[in-house]
Short mmCIF file of C-alpha atoms in Angstrom, two decimals:
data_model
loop_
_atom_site.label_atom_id
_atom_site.label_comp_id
_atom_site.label_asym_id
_atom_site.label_seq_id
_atom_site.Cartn_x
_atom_site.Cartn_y
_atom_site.Cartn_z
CA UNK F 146 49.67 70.26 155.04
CA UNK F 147 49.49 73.57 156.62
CA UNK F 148 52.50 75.59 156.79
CA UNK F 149 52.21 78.46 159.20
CA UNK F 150 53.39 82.21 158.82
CA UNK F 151 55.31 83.85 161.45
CA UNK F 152 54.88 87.04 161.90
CA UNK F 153 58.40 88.95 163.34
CA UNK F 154 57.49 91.84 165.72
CA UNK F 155 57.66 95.00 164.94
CA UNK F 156 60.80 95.79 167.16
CA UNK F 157 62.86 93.27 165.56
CA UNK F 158 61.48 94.86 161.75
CA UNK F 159 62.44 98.39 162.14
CA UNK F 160 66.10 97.90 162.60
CA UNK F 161 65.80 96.08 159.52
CA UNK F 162 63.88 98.61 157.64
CA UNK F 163 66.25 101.39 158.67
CA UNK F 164 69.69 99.61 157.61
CA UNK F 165 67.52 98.40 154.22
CA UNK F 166 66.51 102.04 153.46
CA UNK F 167 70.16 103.25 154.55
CA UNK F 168 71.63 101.07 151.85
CA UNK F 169 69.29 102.34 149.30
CA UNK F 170 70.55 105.93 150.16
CA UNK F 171 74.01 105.01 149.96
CA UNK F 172 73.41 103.29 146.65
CA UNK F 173 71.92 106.35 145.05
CA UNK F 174 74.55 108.52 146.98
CA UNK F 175 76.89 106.44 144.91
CA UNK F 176 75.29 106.52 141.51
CA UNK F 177 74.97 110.21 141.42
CA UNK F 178 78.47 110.82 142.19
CA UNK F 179 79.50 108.22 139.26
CA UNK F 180 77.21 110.30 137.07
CA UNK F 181 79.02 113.30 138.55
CA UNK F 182 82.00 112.20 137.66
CA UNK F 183 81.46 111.14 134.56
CA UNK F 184 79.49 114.05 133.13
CA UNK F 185 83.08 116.24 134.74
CA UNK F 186 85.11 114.00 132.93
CA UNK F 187 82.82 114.28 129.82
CA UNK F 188 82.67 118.42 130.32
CA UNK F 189 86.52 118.43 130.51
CA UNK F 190 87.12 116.59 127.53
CA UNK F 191 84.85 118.44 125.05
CA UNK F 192 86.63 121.54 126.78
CA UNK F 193 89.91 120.34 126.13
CA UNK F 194 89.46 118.89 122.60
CA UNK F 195 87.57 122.40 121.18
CA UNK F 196 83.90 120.49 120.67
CA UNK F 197 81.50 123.10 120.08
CA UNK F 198 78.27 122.46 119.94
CA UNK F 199 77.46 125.77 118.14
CA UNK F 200 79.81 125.13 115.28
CA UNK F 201 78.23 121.49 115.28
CA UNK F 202 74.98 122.50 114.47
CA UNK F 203 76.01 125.19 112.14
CA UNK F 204 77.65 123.36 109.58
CA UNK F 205 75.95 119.59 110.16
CA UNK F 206 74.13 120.14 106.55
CA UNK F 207 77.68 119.85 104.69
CA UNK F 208 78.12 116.15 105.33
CA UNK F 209 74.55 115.66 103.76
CA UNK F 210 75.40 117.80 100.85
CA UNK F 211 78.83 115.88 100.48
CA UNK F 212 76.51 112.92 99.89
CA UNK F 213 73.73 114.20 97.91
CA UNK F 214 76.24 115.71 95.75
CA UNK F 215 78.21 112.31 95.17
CA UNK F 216 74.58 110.49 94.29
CA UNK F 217 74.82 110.31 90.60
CA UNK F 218 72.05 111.32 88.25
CA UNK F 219 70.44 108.05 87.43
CA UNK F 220 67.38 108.00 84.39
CA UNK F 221 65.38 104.92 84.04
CA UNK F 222 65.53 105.23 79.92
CA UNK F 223 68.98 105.14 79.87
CA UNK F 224 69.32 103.38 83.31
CA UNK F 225 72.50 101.58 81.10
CA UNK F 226 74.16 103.96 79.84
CA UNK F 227 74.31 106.09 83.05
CA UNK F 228 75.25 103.19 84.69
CA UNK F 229 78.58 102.59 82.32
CA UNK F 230 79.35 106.21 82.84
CA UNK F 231 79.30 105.81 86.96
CA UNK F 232 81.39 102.80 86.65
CA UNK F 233 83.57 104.03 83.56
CA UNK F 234 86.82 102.75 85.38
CA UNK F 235 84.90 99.26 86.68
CA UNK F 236 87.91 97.30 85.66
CA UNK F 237 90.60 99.49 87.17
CA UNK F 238 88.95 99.98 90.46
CA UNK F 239 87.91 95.92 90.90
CA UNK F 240 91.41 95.28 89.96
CA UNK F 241 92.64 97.81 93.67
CA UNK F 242 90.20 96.10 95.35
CA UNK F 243 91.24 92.55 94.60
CA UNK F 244 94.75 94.30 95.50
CA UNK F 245 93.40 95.60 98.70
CA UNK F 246 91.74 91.71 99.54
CA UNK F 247 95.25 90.57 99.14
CA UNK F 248 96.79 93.39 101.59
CA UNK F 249 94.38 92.33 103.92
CA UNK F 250 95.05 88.47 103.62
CA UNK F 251 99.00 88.70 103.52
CA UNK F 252 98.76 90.87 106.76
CA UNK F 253 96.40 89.26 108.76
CA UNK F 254 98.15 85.62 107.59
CA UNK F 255 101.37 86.92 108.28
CA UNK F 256 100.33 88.91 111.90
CA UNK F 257 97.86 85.76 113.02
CA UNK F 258 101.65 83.56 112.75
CA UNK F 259 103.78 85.78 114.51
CA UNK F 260 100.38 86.40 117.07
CA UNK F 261 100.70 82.49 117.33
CA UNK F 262 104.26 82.14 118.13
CA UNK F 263 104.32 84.85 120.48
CA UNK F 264 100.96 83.97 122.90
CA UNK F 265 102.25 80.88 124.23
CA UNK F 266 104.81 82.96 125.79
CA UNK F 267 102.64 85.83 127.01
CA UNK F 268 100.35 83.11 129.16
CA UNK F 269 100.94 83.29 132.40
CA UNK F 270 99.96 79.49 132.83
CA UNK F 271 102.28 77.77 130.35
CA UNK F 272 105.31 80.21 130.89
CA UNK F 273 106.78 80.44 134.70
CA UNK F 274 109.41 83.17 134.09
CA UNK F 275 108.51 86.56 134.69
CA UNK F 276 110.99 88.33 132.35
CA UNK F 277 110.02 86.19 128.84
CA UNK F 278 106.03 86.76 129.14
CA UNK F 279 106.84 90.68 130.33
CA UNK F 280 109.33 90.60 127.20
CA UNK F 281 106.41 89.00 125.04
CA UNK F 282 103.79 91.38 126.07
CA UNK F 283 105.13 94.60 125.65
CA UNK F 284 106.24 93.13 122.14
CA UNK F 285 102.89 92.74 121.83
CA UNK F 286 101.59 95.80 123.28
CA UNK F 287 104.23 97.61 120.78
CA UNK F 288 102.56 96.66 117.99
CA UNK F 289 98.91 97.31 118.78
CA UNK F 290 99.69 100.37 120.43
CA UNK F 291 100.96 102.41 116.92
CA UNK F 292 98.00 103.07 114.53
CA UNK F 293 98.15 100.91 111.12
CA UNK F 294 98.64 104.05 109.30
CA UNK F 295 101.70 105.22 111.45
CA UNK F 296 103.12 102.07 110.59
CA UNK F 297 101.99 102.61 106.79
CA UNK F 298 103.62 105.76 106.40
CA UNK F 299 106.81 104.77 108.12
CA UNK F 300 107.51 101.66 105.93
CA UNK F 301 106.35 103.85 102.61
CA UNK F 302 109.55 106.01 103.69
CA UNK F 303 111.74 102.96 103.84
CA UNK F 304 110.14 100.77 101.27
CA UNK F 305 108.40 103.24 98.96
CA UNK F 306 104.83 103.39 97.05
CA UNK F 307 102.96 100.16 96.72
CA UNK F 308 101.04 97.60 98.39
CA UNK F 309 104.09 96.21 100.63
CA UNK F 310 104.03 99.07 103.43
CA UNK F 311 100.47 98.28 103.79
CA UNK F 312 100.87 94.18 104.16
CA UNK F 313 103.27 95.22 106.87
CA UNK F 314 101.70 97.85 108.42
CA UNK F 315 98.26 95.44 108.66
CA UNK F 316 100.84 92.59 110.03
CA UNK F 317 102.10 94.35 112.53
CA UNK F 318 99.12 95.52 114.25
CA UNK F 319 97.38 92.40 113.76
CA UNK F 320 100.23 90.29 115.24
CA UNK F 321 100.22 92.57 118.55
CA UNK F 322 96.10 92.52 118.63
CA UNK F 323 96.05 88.56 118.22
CA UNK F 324 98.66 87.82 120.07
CA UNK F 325 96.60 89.20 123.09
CA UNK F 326 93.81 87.72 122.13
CA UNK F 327 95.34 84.51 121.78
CA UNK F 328 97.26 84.68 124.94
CA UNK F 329 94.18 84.76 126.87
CA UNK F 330 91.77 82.22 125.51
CA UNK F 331 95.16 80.28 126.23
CA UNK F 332 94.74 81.26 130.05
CA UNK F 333 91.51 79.86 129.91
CA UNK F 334 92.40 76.11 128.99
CA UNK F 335 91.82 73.36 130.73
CA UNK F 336 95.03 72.81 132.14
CA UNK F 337 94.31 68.80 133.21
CA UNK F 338 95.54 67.70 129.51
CA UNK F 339 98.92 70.12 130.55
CA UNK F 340 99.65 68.35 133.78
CA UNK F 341 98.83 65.29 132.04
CA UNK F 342 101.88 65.84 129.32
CA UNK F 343 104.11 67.25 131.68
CA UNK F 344 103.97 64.55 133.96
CA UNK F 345 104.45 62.09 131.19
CA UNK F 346 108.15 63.95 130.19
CA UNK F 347 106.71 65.69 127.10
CA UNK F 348 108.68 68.72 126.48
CA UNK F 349 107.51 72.38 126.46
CA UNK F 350 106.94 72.07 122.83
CA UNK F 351 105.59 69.38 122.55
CA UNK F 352 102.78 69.63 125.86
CA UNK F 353 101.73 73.13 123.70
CA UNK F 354 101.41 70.98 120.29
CA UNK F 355 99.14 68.48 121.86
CA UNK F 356 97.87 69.63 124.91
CA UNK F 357 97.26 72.96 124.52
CA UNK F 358 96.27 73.74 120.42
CA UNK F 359 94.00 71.50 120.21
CA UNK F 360 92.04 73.31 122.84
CA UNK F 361 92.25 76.72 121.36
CA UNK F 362 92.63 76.46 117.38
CA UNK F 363 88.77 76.90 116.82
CA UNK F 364 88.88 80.34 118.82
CA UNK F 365 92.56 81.17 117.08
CA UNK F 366 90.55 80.82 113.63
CA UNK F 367 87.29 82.92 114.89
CA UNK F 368 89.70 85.52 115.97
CA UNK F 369 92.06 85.13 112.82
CA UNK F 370 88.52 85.67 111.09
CA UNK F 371 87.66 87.99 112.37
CA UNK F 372 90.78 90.28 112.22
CA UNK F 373 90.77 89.67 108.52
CA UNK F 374 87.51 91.70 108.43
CA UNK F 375 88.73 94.29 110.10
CA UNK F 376 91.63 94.62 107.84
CA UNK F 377 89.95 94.65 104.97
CA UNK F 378 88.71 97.87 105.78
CA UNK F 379 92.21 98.86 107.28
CA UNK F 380 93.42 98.17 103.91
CA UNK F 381 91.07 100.22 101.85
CA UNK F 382 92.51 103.42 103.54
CA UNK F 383 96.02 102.49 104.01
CA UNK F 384 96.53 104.30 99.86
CA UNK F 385 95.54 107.55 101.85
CA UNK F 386 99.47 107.11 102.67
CA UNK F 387 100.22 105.33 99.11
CA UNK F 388 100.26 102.59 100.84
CA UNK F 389 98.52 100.05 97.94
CA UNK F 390 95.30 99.12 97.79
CA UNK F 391 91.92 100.79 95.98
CA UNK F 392 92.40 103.66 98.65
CA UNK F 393 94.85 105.46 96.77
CA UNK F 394 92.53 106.51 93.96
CA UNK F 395 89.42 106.90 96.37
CA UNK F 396 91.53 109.86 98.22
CA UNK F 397 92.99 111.18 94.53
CA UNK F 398 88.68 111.52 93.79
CA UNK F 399 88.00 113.22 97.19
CA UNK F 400 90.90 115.58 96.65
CA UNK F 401 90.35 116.22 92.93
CA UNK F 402 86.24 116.33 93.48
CA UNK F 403 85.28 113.95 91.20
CA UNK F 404 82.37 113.28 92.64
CA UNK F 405 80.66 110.26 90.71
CA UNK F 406 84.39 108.59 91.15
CA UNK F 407 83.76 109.02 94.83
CA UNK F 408 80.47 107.22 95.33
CA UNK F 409 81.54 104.43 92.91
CA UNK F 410 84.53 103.34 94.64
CA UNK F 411 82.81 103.54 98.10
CA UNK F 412 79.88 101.62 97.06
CA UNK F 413 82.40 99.16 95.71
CA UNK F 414 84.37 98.74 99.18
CA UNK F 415 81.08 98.62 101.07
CA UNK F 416 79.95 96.22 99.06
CA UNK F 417 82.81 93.93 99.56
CA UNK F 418 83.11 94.56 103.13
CA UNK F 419 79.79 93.17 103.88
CA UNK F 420 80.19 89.60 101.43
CA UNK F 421 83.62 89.54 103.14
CA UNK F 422 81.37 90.02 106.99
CA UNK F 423 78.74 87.63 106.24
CA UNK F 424 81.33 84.67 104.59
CA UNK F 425 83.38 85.14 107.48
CA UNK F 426 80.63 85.95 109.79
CA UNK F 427 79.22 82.16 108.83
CA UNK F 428 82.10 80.54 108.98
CA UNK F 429 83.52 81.95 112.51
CA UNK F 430 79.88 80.67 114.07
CA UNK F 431 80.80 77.40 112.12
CA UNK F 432 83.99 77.14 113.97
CA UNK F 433 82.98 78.00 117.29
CA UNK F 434 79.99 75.68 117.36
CA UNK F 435 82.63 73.12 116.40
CA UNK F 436 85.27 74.28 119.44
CA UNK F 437 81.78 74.00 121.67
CA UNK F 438 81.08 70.53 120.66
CA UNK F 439 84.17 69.17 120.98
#
């Protein structure tokens, strides 16, 4: 079967050429003022925060030098012995960063509850009155809004030295960064199982124990995961403010300039920042290949 082409005339084409090529200009028109805009915006920041290139490029060999002067002197003969003297303190420093594991863990435990109580009331489809989820969300906002340290430095004040400003200082970030988080995977729910509960007479409680977890506990866990990660390296700064954690005598080697110190402890944290990533890393896919199944 032939199928046969017709062939529109040329006055009926041109029009259409004209408004096509029109459009084009008008889309480029727009890009280039975007770009305009942006590279302003861009011009007027660097000009109001003091970036200068010059200065930039003048001194960009000291953060190389920082580092090559931190590398320790390593010999292959005595490969052992150089080793023990890099990682003289070993047992002090593993001991802060177990410490700064637990910081991490008792914040983001104790921030992923309070995240949990609070999103329910943030969601705009489970909650109907306008003043609790505004109430709820500027809670929320509160909390992420103020840098961990801020926090840190302000509970150190009340509470003193030690790892406790830093567990709440972590918590109260992470419960304000969750709690957003969880608040809108639980917008997204199917909200069939909801009606479903209501209609039956369940109560608020109970429709968001059984109809409304069970949909979103996989993605609460990623995101609980995930958080801890982040706070783990949260943590290993927060004893910048004496705030706990293997921090503290990372900044007491930067300040003092003991150099072999330096590079010990930061190969340390690096090192258990990425196990930490790629245990949790596993184990979030797990869970979300679960959620997807189910």
């Amino acid at each position: 079967m032939s199928h046969a082409i017709t062939r529109l005339p040329d006055e009926q084409i041109a029009p259409l050429i004209a408004h096509y090529d029109a459009a084009v200009r008008a889309r480029r028109r727009h890009t280039l003022i975007v770009f305009g805009v942006i590279a302003v915006c861009i011009v007027l920041a660097a000009w109001m925060g003091e970036v200068k290139p010059s200065v930039f490029f003048a001194h960009a060999d000291r953060l190389p030098n920082y580092f090559w002067s931190i590398t320790p002197v390593l010999h292959w003969d005595t490969l052992g012995a150089d080793l023990s003297e890099w990682y003289w303190n070993l047992d002090h420093w593993l001991k802060l960063l177990v410490d700064t594991i637990m910081i991490a863990y008792l914040g983001t435990l104790i921030g992923a509850i309070g995240g949990f109580c609070l999103c329910f009331l943030a969601s705009a489809n489970l909650v109907k009155s306008p003043f609790i989820r505004l109430a709820a969300r500027r809670f929320l906002e509160f909390c992420r809004t103020v840098p961990e340290l801020v926090f840190a430095l302000l509970f150190v004040v009340a509470f003193g030295l030690g790892p406790l400003p830093g567990v709440l200082a972590l918590a109260i970030h992470t419960m304000g960064a969750l709690g957003k988080l969880f608040a809108e995977v639980v917008e997204n729910i199917d909200m069939k199982p909801v009606e479903g509960a209501t209609a039956s007479g369940a109560s608020w409680l109970t429709t968001v124990r059984f109809a409304v977890v069970p949909q979103v506990l996989s993605n609460f866990a990623s995101y609980g995961l995930l958080r801890f990660e982040i706070n783990v390296r949260e943590a290993s700064i927060m004893g910048f403010v004496g705030a706990g954690g293997i921090g503290q005598d990372l900044v007491e080697a930067i300040r003092k300039f003991y150099y072999s110190d330096v590079s010990a402890i930061l190969l340390l944290i690096i090192a258990a920042v990425m196990i930490i990533d790629l245990v949790t890393e596993q184990v979030r896919h797990r869970l979300l290949g679960f959620g997807a199944q189910r």
